[in-house]
Short mmCIF file of C-alpha atoms in Angstrom, two decimals:
data_model
loop_
_atom_site.label_atom_id
_atom_site.label_comp_id
_atom_site.label_asym_id
_atom_site.label_seq_id
_atom_site.Cartn_x
_atom_site.Cartn_y
_atom_site.Cartn_z
CA UNK A 139 78.44 50.05 10.18
CA UNK A 140 81.67 49.77 8.19
CA UNK A 141 83.63 51.33 11.06
CA UNK A 142 81.94 48.95 13.44
CA UNK A 143 82.93 45.94 11.38
CA UNK A 144 86.47 47.28 10.89
CA UNK A 145 86.95 47.69 14.61
CA UNK A 146 86.01 44.10 15.30
CA UNK A 147 88.63 41.47 15.80
CA UNK A 148 88.58 38.46 13.44
CA UNK A 149 87.20 36.22 16.21
CA UNK A 150 84.50 38.76 16.95
CA UNK A 151 83.81 39.04 13.26
CA UNK A 152 83.37 35.29 12.99
CA UNK A 153 81.05 35.38 15.99
CA UNK A 154 79.12 38.15 14.41
CA UNK A 155 78.77 36.23 11.17
CA UNK A 156 77.82 33.13 13.12
CA UNK A 157 75.18 35.17 14.89
CA UNK A 158 73.89 36.35 11.58
CA UNK A 159 73.79 32.74 10.37
CA UNK A 160 71.95 31.64 13.48
CA UNK A 161 69.61 34.57 13.00
CA UNK A 162 68.89 33.35 9.49
CA UNK A 163 68.21 29.87 10.87
CA UNK A 164 65.92 31.38 13.47
CA UNK A 165 64.19 33.35 10.76
CA UNK A 166 63.72 30.16 8.74
CA UNK A 167 62.31 28.38 11.80
CA UNK A 168 60.08 31.35 12.43
CA UNK A 169 58.82 31.17 8.86
CA UNK A 170 58.26 27.43 9.31
CA UNK A 171 56.40 27.98 12.57
CA UNK A 172 54.25 30.59 10.88
CA UNK A 173 53.40 28.23 8.03
CA UNK A 174 52.58 25.21 10.25
CA UNK A 175 49.59 26.84 12.01
CA UNK A 176 48.34 27.91 8.63
CA UNK A 177 48.50 24.36 7.35
CA UNK A 178 46.93 23.01 10.55
CA UNK A 179 44.13 25.53 10.37
CA UNK A 180 43.60 24.69 6.70
CA UNK A 181 43.51 20.98 7.55
CA UNK A 182 41.07 21.57 10.44
CA UNK A 183 38.92 23.69 8.17
CA UNK A 184 38.96 20.96 5.53
CA UNK A 185 37.96 18.30 8.09
CA UNK A 186 35.10 20.43 9.33
CA UNK A 187 33.93 21.03 5.77
CA UNK A 188 34.02 17.30 5.00
CA UNK A 189 31.92 16.57 8.09
CA UNK A 190 29.40 19.22 7.10
CA UNK A 191 29.28 17.90 3.53
CA UNK A 192 28.62 14.32 4.75
CA UNK A 193 25.84 15.49 7.08
CA UNK A 194 24.05 17.75 4.58
CA UNK A 195 24.43 15.72 1.38
CA UNK A 196 20.78 14.83 0.82
CA UNK A 197 19.29 18.28 1.33
CA UNK A 198 19.48 20.63 -1.62
CA UNK A 199 19.39 23.83 0.35
CA UNK A 200 22.05 22.59 2.78
CA UNK A 201 24.21 21.41 -0.13
CA UNK A 202 24.18 24.89 -1.56
CA UNK A 203 25.08 26.40 1.81
CA UNK A 204 27.87 23.85 2.17
CA UNK A 205 29.13 24.65 -1.32
CA UNK A 206 29.25 28.32 -0.45
CA UNK A 207 31.14 27.54 2.76
CA UNK A 208 33.58 25.25 0.94
CA UNK A 209 34.17 27.86 -1.73
CA UNK A 210 34.82 30.49 0.92
CA UNK A 211 37.21 28.14 2.72
CA UNK A 212 39.00 27.41 -0.52
CA UNK A 213 39.34 31.10 -1.28
CA UNK A 214 40.59 31.70 2.28
CA UNK A 215 43.06 28.80 1.99
CA UNK A 216 44.33 30.06 -1.35
CA UNK A 217 44.62 33.54 0.14
CA UNK A 218 46.59 32.16 3.10
CA UNK A 219 48.80 30.19 0.72
CA UNK A 220 49.46 33.29 -1.33
CA UNK A 221 50.23 35.26 1.84
CA UNK A 222 52.60 32.55 3.05
CA UNK A 223 54.30 32.38 -0.34
CA UNK A 224 54.61 36.14 -0.44
CA UNK A 225 56.09 36.17 3.07
CA UNK A 226 58.51 33.42 2.10
CA UNK A 227 59.58 35.37 -0.98
CA UNK A 228 60.09 38.43 1.18
CA UNK A 229 62.12 36.41 3.67
CA UNK A 230 64.16 34.95 0.83
CA UNK A 231 64.75 38.42 -0.59
CA UNK A 232 65.76 39.62 2.87
CA UNK A 233 68.17 36.71 3.25
CA UNK A 234 69.66 37.35 -0.22
CA UNK A 235 69.96 41.04 0.52
CA UNK A 236 71.60 40.33 3.87
CA UNK A 237 73.95 37.85 2.23
CA UNK A 238 74.96 40.37 -0.42
CA UNK A 239 75.50 43.04 2.20
CA UNK A 240 77.59 40.67 4.31
CA UNK A 241 79.63 39.61 1.30
CA UNK A 242 80.20 43.21 0.30
CA UNK A 243 81.08 44.17 3.86
CA UNK A 244 83.43 41.21 4.23
CA UNK A 245 85.13 41.97 0.93
CA UNK A 246 85.59 45.62 1.84
CA UNK A 247 86.69 44.84 5.39
CA UNK A 248 89.08 41.97 4.76
CA UNK A 249 92.59 42.42 3.47
CA UNK A 250 94.81 40.35 1.37
CA UNK A 251 95.97 38.68 4.56
CA UNK A 252 92.52 37.39 5.32
CA UNK A 253 91.61 36.72 1.69
CA UNK A 254 91.68 32.92 1.83
CA UNK A 255 89.98 32.85 5.22
CA UNK A 256 87.37 35.23 3.93
CA UNK A 257 86.90 33.13 0.80
CA UNK A 258 86.50 30.00 2.90
CA UNK A 259 84.12 31.82 5.18
CA UNK A 260 82.20 33.20 2.24
CA UNK A 261 81.97 29.74 0.73
CA UNK A 262 80.79 28.37 4.05
CA UNK A 263 78.29 31.20 4.37
CA UNK A 264 77.16 30.68 0.79
CA UNK A 265 76.74 26.96 1.39
CA UNK A 266 74.86 27.64 4.61
CA UNK A 267 72.61 30.21 3.02
CA UNK A 268 72.05 27.95 0.02
CA UNK A 269 71.12 25.02 2.25
CA UNK A 270 68.78 27.31 4.16
CA UNK A 271 67.33 28.49 0.87
CA UNK A 272 66.88 24.92 -0.40
CA UNK A 273 65.33 23.85 2.91
CA UNK A 274 62.95 26.80 2.81
CA UNK A 275 62.01 25.96 -0.80
CA UNK A 276 61.50 22.31 0.17
CA UNK A 277 59.34 23.23 3.14
CA UNK A 278 57.32 25.55 0.96
CA UNK A 279 56.87 22.86 -1.69
CA UNK A 280 55.86 20.28 0.94
CA UNK A 281 53.35 22.65 2.48
CA UNK A 282 52.09 23.56 -0.96
CA UNK A 283 51.62 19.86 -1.72
CA UNK A 284 49.93 19.29 1.65
CA UNK A 285 47.56 22.18 1.09
CA UNK A 286 46.91 20.99 -2.46
CA UNK A 287 46.15 17.54 -1.04
CA UNK A 288 43.60 19.11 1.30
CA UNK A 289 42.07 21.43 -1.28
CA UNK A 290 41.91 18.94 -4.17
CA UNK A 291 39.34 16.63 -2.47
CA UNK A 292 37.27 19.71 -1.76
CA UNK A 293 37.45 20.67 -5.41
CA UNK A 294 36.42 17.13 -6.39
CA UNK A 295 33.55 17.28 -3.89
CA UNK A 296 32.48 20.64 -5.31
CA UNK A 297 32.51 19.16 -8.78
CA UNK A 298 30.42 16.16 -7.67
CA UNK A 299 27.97 18.39 -5.81
CA UNK A 300 27.62 20.64 -8.83
CA UNK A 301 26.91 17.55 -10.95
CA UNK A 302 24.37 16.31 -8.41
CA UNK A 303 22.72 19.72 -8.38
CA UNK A 304 22.55 19.65 -12.16
CA UNK A 305 20.94 16.20 -12.15
CA UNK A 306 18.59 17.29 -9.36
CA UNK A 307 17.57 20.32 -11.37
CA UNK A 308 16.93 18.12 -14.41
CA UNK A 309 14.82 15.76 -12.29
CA UNK A 310 12.92 18.71 -10.84
CA UNK A 311 12.22 20.11 -14.30
CA UNK A 312 11.08 16.66 -15.49
CA UNK A 313 8.87 16.22 -12.41
CA UNK A 314 7.38 19.69 -12.84
CA UNK A 315 6.69 18.86 -16.48
CA UNK A 316 4.91 15.63 -15.51
CA UNK A 317 3.00 17.43 -12.78
CA UNK A 318 1.94 20.13 -15.18
CA UNK A 319 0.72 17.50 -17.66
CA UNK A 320 -1.11 15.68 -14.85
CA UNK A 321 -2.76 18.92 -13.75
CA UNK A 322 -3.89 19.63 -17.29
CA UNK A 323 -5.28 16.10 -17.56
CA UNK A 324 -6.99 16.54 -14.20
CA UNK A 325 -8.48 19.84 -15.33
CA UNK A 326 -9.78 18.18 -18.51
CA UNK A 327 -11.25 15.32 -16.47
CA UNK A 328 -12.87 17.82 -14.11
CA UNK A 329 -14.32 19.69 -17.06
CA UNK A 330 -15.73 16.47 -18.55
CA UNK A 331 -17.06 15.47 -15.13
CA UNK A 332 -18.82 18.81 -14.82
CA UNK A 333 -20.34 18.35 -18.26
CA UNK A 334 -21.48 14.81 -17.46
CA UNK A 335 -22.82 15.98 -14.10
CA UNK A 336 -24.75 18.72 -15.85
CA UNK A 337 -26.15 16.20 -18.33
CA UNK A 338 -27.11 13.89 -15.46
CA UNK A 339 -28.85 16.73 -13.62
CA UNK A 340 -30.75 17.66 -16.78
CA UNK A 341 -31.75 14.02 -17.27
CA UNK A 342 -32.89 13.62 -13.66
CA UNK A 343 -35.16 16.64 -14.00
CA UNK A 344 -37.26 14.63 -16.46
CA UNK A 345 -40.01 12.76 -14.51
CA UNK A 346 -39.72 9.59 -16.63
CA UNK A 347 -35.95 9.36 -16.13
CA UNK A 348 -36.33 9.99 -12.40
CA UNK A 349 -38.90 7.21 -12.14
CA UNK A 350 -36.72 4.74 -14.04
CA UNK A 351 -33.73 5.60 -11.87
CA UNK A 352 -35.75 5.08 -8.69
CA UNK A 353 -37.08 1.72 -9.90
CA UNK A 354 -33.59 0.62 -10.99
CA UNK A 355 -32.18 1.57 -7.59
CA UNK A 356 -35.01 -0.34 -5.91
CA UNK A 357 -34.25 -3.45 -7.95
CA UNK A 358 -30.54 -3.16 -7.21
CA UNK A 359 -31.25 -2.89 -3.48
CA UNK A 360 -33.42 -6.01 -3.66
CA UNK A 361 -30.65 -7.91 -5.46
CA UNK A 362 -28.07 -6.80 -2.90
CA UNK A 363 -30.35 -8.08 -0.16
CA UNK A 364 -30.44 -11.55 -1.75
CA UNK A 365 -34.00 -11.36 -3.11
CA UNK A 366 -33.95 -13.08 -6.51
CA UNK A 367 -35.94 -11.41 -9.31
CA UNK A 368 -39.52 -12.75 -9.63
CA UNK A 369 -38.88 -15.29 -6.87
CA UNK A 370 -38.97 -13.53 -3.52
CA UNK A 371 -40.34 -10.25 -4.85
CA UNK A 372 -42.58 -9.21 -7.74
CA UNK A 373 -42.08 -6.04 -9.80
CA UNK A 374 -44.76 -3.86 -11.41
CA UNK A 375 -47.75 -5.88 -10.21
CA UNK A 376 -51.05 -4.16 -11.08
CA UNK A 377 -54.35 -4.26 -9.18
CA UNK A 378 -57.65 -2.45 -9.69
CA UNK A 379 -59.21 -0.54 -6.81
CA UNK A 380 -61.50 2.39 -6.05
CA UNK A 381 -58.78 4.81 -7.19
CA UNK A 382 -58.49 3.04 -10.55
CA UNK A 383 -55.63 0.85 -11.67
CA UNK A 384 -52.91 0.74 -8.98
CA UNK A 385 -49.39 -0.43 -9.70
CA UNK A 386 -46.88 -0.59 -6.85
CA UNK A 387 -43.23 -0.69 -7.81
CA UNK A 388 -42.53 -3.86 -5.85
CA UNK A 389 -44.40 -6.43 -3.78
CA UNK A 390 -42.17 -8.36 -1.41
CA UNK A 391 -43.45 -11.87 -0.81
CA UNK A 392 -43.10 -12.98 2.82
CA UNK A 393 -43.06 -16.56 4.07
CA UNK A 394 -46.57 -17.77 4.81
CA UNK A 395 -48.14 -15.90 1.89
CA UNK A 396 -47.89 -12.40 3.40
CA UNK A 397 -46.80 -9.34 1.40
CA UNK A 398 -45.15 -5.95 1.84
CA UNK A 399 -45.87 -3.17 -0.66
CA UNK A 400 -42.95 -0.94 -1.73
CA UNK A 401 -43.33 2.18 -3.87
CA UNK A 402 -40.31 4.20 -5.07
CA UNK A 403 -40.55 8.00 -5.19
CA UNK A 404 -37.67 9.99 -6.71
CA UNK A 405 -38.17 13.47 -5.23
CA UNK A 406 -35.37 15.44 -6.88
CA UNK A 407 -36.45 18.73 -8.46
CA UNK A 408 -36.32 20.94 -5.35
CA UNK A 409 -33.26 19.07 -4.04
CA UNK A 410 -31.35 19.83 -7.27
CA UNK A 411 -32.48 23.45 -7.05
CA UNK A 412 -30.95 23.61 -3.57
CA UNK A 413 -27.58 22.43 -4.88
CA UNK A 414 -27.70 24.96 -7.72
CA UNK A 415 -28.71 27.86 -5.46
CA UNK A 416 -26.57 31.00 -5.60
CA UNK A 417 -26.93 31.91 -1.94
CA UNK A 418 -28.03 30.44 1.38
CA UNK A 419 -31.50 31.97 1.24
CA UNK A 420 -32.28 30.31 -2.09
CA UNK A 421 -30.84 27.04 -0.81
CA UNK A 422 -32.96 27.13 2.36
CA UNK A 423 -36.10 27.88 0.33
CA UNK A 424 -35.36 24.98 -2.07
CA UNK A 425 -34.79 22.57 0.85
CA UNK A 426 -38.12 23.59 2.40
CA UNK A 427 -39.82 22.87 -0.93
CA UNK A 428 -38.01 19.51 -1.02
CA UNK A 429 -39.40 18.55 2.41
CA UNK A 430 -42.87 19.65 1.27
CA UNK A 431 -42.58 17.50 -1.87
CA UNK A 432 -41.62 14.44 0.22
CA UNK A 433 -44.62 15.09 2.49
CA UNK A 434 -46.87 15.44 -0.57
CA UNK A 435 -45.70 12.06 -1.96
CA UNK A 436 -46.39 10.49 1.44
CA UNK A 437 -49.94 11.84 1.45
CA UNK A 438 -50.56 10.66 -2.12
CA UNK A 439 -49.32 7.16 -1.32
CA UNK A 440 -51.40 7.02 1.85
CA UNK A 441 -54.56 7.81 -0.12
CA UNK A 442 -53.95 4.83 -2.42
CA UNK A 443 -54.34 2.44 0.58
CA UNK A 444 -52.50 -0.44 -1.06
CA UNK A 445 -53.13 -2.67 1.97
CA UNK A 446 -56.82 -2.83 1.07
CA UNK A 447 -56.04 -4.17 -2.41
CA UNK A 448 -53.78 -7.06 -1.39
CA UNK A 449 -54.60 -10.02 0.83
CA UNK A 450 -52.66 -10.66 4.03
CA UNK A 451 -50.81 -7.33 3.81
CA UNK A 452 -49.94 -5.19 6.86
CA UNK A 453 -51.58 -1.78 6.98
CA UNK A 454 -48.57 0.18 5.82
CA UNK A 455 -46.66 0.85 2.59
CA UNK A 456 -42.91 1.38 2.28
CA UNK A 457 -42.05 4.65 0.50
CA UNK A 458 -38.57 4.18 -0.93
CA UNK A 459 -36.30 7.20 -1.54
CA UNK A 460 -33.27 6.17 -3.68
CA UNK A 461 -30.72 8.14 -1.61
CA UNK A 462 -29.90 8.75 2.03
CA UNK A 463 -29.31 12.43 1.33
CA UNK A 464 -32.85 12.97 0.04
CA UNK A 465 -34.42 11.77 3.29
CA UNK A 466 -31.79 13.52 5.42
CA UNK A 467 -32.40 16.88 3.74
CA UNK A 468 -36.16 16.51 4.22
CA UNK A 469 -35.80 15.53 7.89
CA UNK A 470 -33.60 18.58 8.51
CA UNK A 471 -36.52 20.75 7.46
CA UNK A 472 -39.32 18.63 8.98
CA UNK A 473 -38.09 16.26 11.73
CA UNK A 474 -41.64 14.87 12.20
CA UNK A 475 -41.84 13.29 8.75
CA UNK A 476 -41.22 9.76 10.06
CA UNK A 477 -43.86 10.07 12.82
CA UNK A 478 -46.38 11.57 10.39
CA UNK A 479 -45.67 8.75 7.94
CA UNK A 480 -46.33 6.06 10.56
CA UNK A 481 -49.57 7.77 11.48
CA UNK A 482 -50.71 7.57 7.83
CA UNK A 483 -49.46 4.02 7.18
CA UNK A 484 -46.28 5.12 5.37
CA UNK A 485 -42.80 3.86 6.30
CA UNK A 486 -39.97 5.96 4.87
CA UNK A 487 -37.01 3.88 3.67
CA UNK A 488 -33.66 4.54 2.04
CA UNK A 489 -31.28 2.01 0.43
CA UNK A 490 -29.61 1.17 3.75
CA UNK A 491 -32.83 0.66 5.72
CA UNK A 492 -34.56 -1.21 2.90
CA UNK A 493 -31.57 -3.55 2.53
CA UNK A 494 -31.84 -4.35 6.24
CA UNK A 495 -35.57 -5.05 5.87
CA UNK A 496 -35.12 -7.23 2.78
CA UNK A 497 -32.25 -9.13 4.38
CA UNK A 498 -34.58 -9.99 7.26
CA UNK A 499 -37.15 -11.19 4.72
CA UNK A 500 -34.47 -13.21 2.90
CA UNK A 501 -33.51 -14.79 6.21
CA UNK A 502 -37.16 -15.73 6.76
CA UNK A 503 -37.25 -17.32 3.31
CA UNK A 504 -34.11 -19.30 4.12
CA UNK A 505 -35.70 -20.54 7.33
CA UNK A 506 -38.85 -21.40 5.37
CA UNK A 507 -36.81 -23.37 2.85
CA UNK A 508 -34.93 -25.13 5.64
CA UNK A 509 -38.25 -26.11 7.24
CA UNK A 510 -39.58 -27.36 3.91
CA UNK A 511 -36.38 -29.32 3.34
CA UNK A 512 -36.63 -30.84 6.82
CA UNK A 513 -40.23 -31.90 6.15
CA UNK A 514 -39.23 -33.35 2.78
CA UNK A 515 -36.33 -35.21 4.43
CA UNK A 516 -38.78 -36.68 6.99
CA UNK A 517 -41.17 -37.77 4.24
CA UNK A 518 -38.34 -39.34 2.25
CA UNK A 519 -37.06 -41.08 5.40
CA UNK A 520 -40.48 -42.56 6.12
CA UNK A 521 -40.84 -43.72 2.54
CA UNK A 522 -37.32 -45.23 2.61
CA UNK A 523 -38.13 -47.00 5.88
CA UNK A 524 -41.26 -48.55 4.40
CA UNK A 525 -39.37 -49.69 1.34
CA UNK A 526 -36.60 -51.18 3.50
CA UNK A 527 -39.25 -53.07 5.49
CA UNK A 528 -40.69 -54.55 2.27
CA UNK A 529 -37.18 -55.48 1.07
CA UNK A 530 -36.39 -57.11 4.43
CA UNK A 531 -39.57 -59.21 4.11
CA UNK A 532 -38.55 -60.34 0.66
CA UNK A 533 -35.07 -61.24 1.88
CA UNK A 534 -36.59 -63.20 4.76
CA UNK A 535 -38.71 -65.15 2.28
CA UNK A 536 -35.61 -65.87 0.18
CA UNK A 537 -33.77 -67.07 3.32
CA UNK A 538 -36.61 -69.38 4.26
CA UNK A 539 -36.70 -70.76 0.74
CA UNK A 540 -32.95 -71.33 0.83
CA UNK A 541 -33.31 -73.12 4.20
CA UNK A 542 -35.95 -75.45 2.73
CA UNK A 543 -33.70 -76.09 -0.27
CA UNK A 544 -30.77 -77.01 2.01
CA UNK A 545 -32.96 -79.42 4.02
CA UNK A 546 -34.19 -81.09 0.83
CA UNK A 547 -30.61 -81.31 -0.44
CA UNK A 548 -29.41 -82.96 2.78
CA UNK A 549 -32.29 -85.50 2.68
CA UNK A 550 -31.49 -86.31 -0.93
CA UNK A 551 -27.79 -86.77 -0.08
CA UNK A 552 -28.66 -89.07 2.83
CA UNK A 553 -30.92 -91.20 0.66
CA UNK A 554 -28.31 -91.34 -2.09
CA UNK A 555 -25.51 -92.36 0.27
CA UNK A 556 -27.54 -95.08 2.04
CA UNK A 557 -29.56 -96.58 -0.79
CA UNK A 558 -27.94 -96.00 -4.17
CA UNK A 559 -24.19 -95.36 -3.89
CA UNK A 560 -23.34 -98.50 -1.80
CA UNK A 561 -24.78 -100.71 -4.58
CA UNK A 562 -22.93 -98.74 -7.21
CA UNK A 563 -19.59 -99.13 -5.39
CA UNK A 564 -20.03 -102.96 -5.43
CA UNK A 565 -19.57 -102.95 -9.24
CA UNK A 566 -15.89 -102.35 -8.57
CA UNK A 567 -15.72 -105.59 -6.53
CA UNK A 568 -17.30 -107.45 -9.46
CA UNK A 569 -14.60 -106.22 -11.82
CA UNK A 570 -16.60 -103.48 -13.41
CA UNK A 571 -14.46 -100.42 -12.85
CA UNK A 572 -13.83 -97.00 -14.32
CA UNK A 573 -11.11 -94.37 -14.15
CA UNK A 574 -13.34 -92.12 -12.10
CA UNK A 575 -14.19 -92.72 -8.45
CA UNK A 576 -17.58 -92.05 -6.97
CA UNK A 577 -16.97 -89.23 -4.47
CA UNK A 578 -18.37 -89.22 -1.00
CA UNK A 579 -21.19 -86.75 -0.76
CA UNK A 580 -21.27 -84.57 2.37
CA UNK A 581 -24.41 -82.86 3.62
CA UNK A 582 -24.50 -78.99 3.83
CA UNK A 583 -24.52 -77.81 7.43
CA UNK A 584 -24.75 -74.02 6.68
CA UNK A 585 -28.25 -72.63 6.86
CA UNK A 586 -29.36 -69.07 5.85
CA UNK A 587 -29.43 -66.46 8.63
CA UNK A 588 -32.85 -65.38 9.71
CA UNK A 589 -33.74 -61.72 9.10
CA UNK A 590 -34.78 -59.86 12.27
CA UNK A 591 -37.61 -57.37 12.19
CA UNK A 592 -36.51 -53.70 11.72
CA UNK A 593 -37.86 -52.76 15.17
CA UNK A 594 -35.50 -55.30 16.85
CA UNK A 595 -32.31 -54.19 15.06
#
């Protein structure tokens, strides 16, 4: 290499050095071109990450995926920055090494004759290399700033997302705590409900309690239907018949004096056994017993023959069951219960069907009251008409009396004006006068209006 440089002419040497300088410039441009795609890719990656963050902000799982992606991108960007910085340091070291080699070669090659030229050239080369070094440092700093500008928003976003995740986790823990408390409260309520249900079942197994519940339900149904207590229906009315003292639960009074007998039967024992059964066989057996108990109550009520103890009563009795489910369970086991009941003068009813029946009765009572009111209005109208006729006669008599009074007044005025007042006015001619003048009396022409008969008006 030294022999090669020694054999070169000064002009060739300058060209060679210039070539080396241009090579350094090319190397710098190459380094710049290598760094620009890195920055562009980092910027594109950052844009893509921002878009993904905006789209997946509200979903916790997506936020975590996005955080992982952003962290990976940041690590990759930092890795690329470190690689670019390392390459730049290597290029700088290569340039410094080349410069030192060139300086050493130029110093060894040049003579005293070329000392000043070499010094000027070395200064020029040093200035050129220094400017290249400064430019490379500036480009690196600018790219570092640009990359920091891209990465810093990502870091801020990561910090915000971590904070949001922390708040979300706190909210989740709080919500889980409230849910756990609510579940415990619900479990306690369920336990109390089971206890109360058990107490209710025990109470309903007592015949007296069952009877009171059935009668209370019957009364409530009657009230819902608009039948006022002890007005449109009568409770616990007793009669004495061949079977002894009979007491239906309710007697519904119909318009026209007719009656419908209602008796409540709370058939519950076998039905409750069916709900407490441990298997389907026990449940089926209990439901069959329930249907048989309903049939037995129907037969007992039919034997009482309430329609023979009350006047104007149809030949049937309403057997009221205080729940739709009681009749439905019995009909599932014996679908002919309704037909058999009709054959024996028993009509099965539940709250819904009895409400419909009582509403029809209430409508009949309303029509009855409207008819009674219309009759009363007619009677009052007739009485008012008669009284108005009497009053009109009295007014006619008053008018006739007033007419006679007016006629008498006019005759008196005429007599006064023709016979008395002319003589009195002559006193003024004789010198007997007073401050007051005798007025001229005018007869009354208005006569009372005659009252026409009511038939003519």
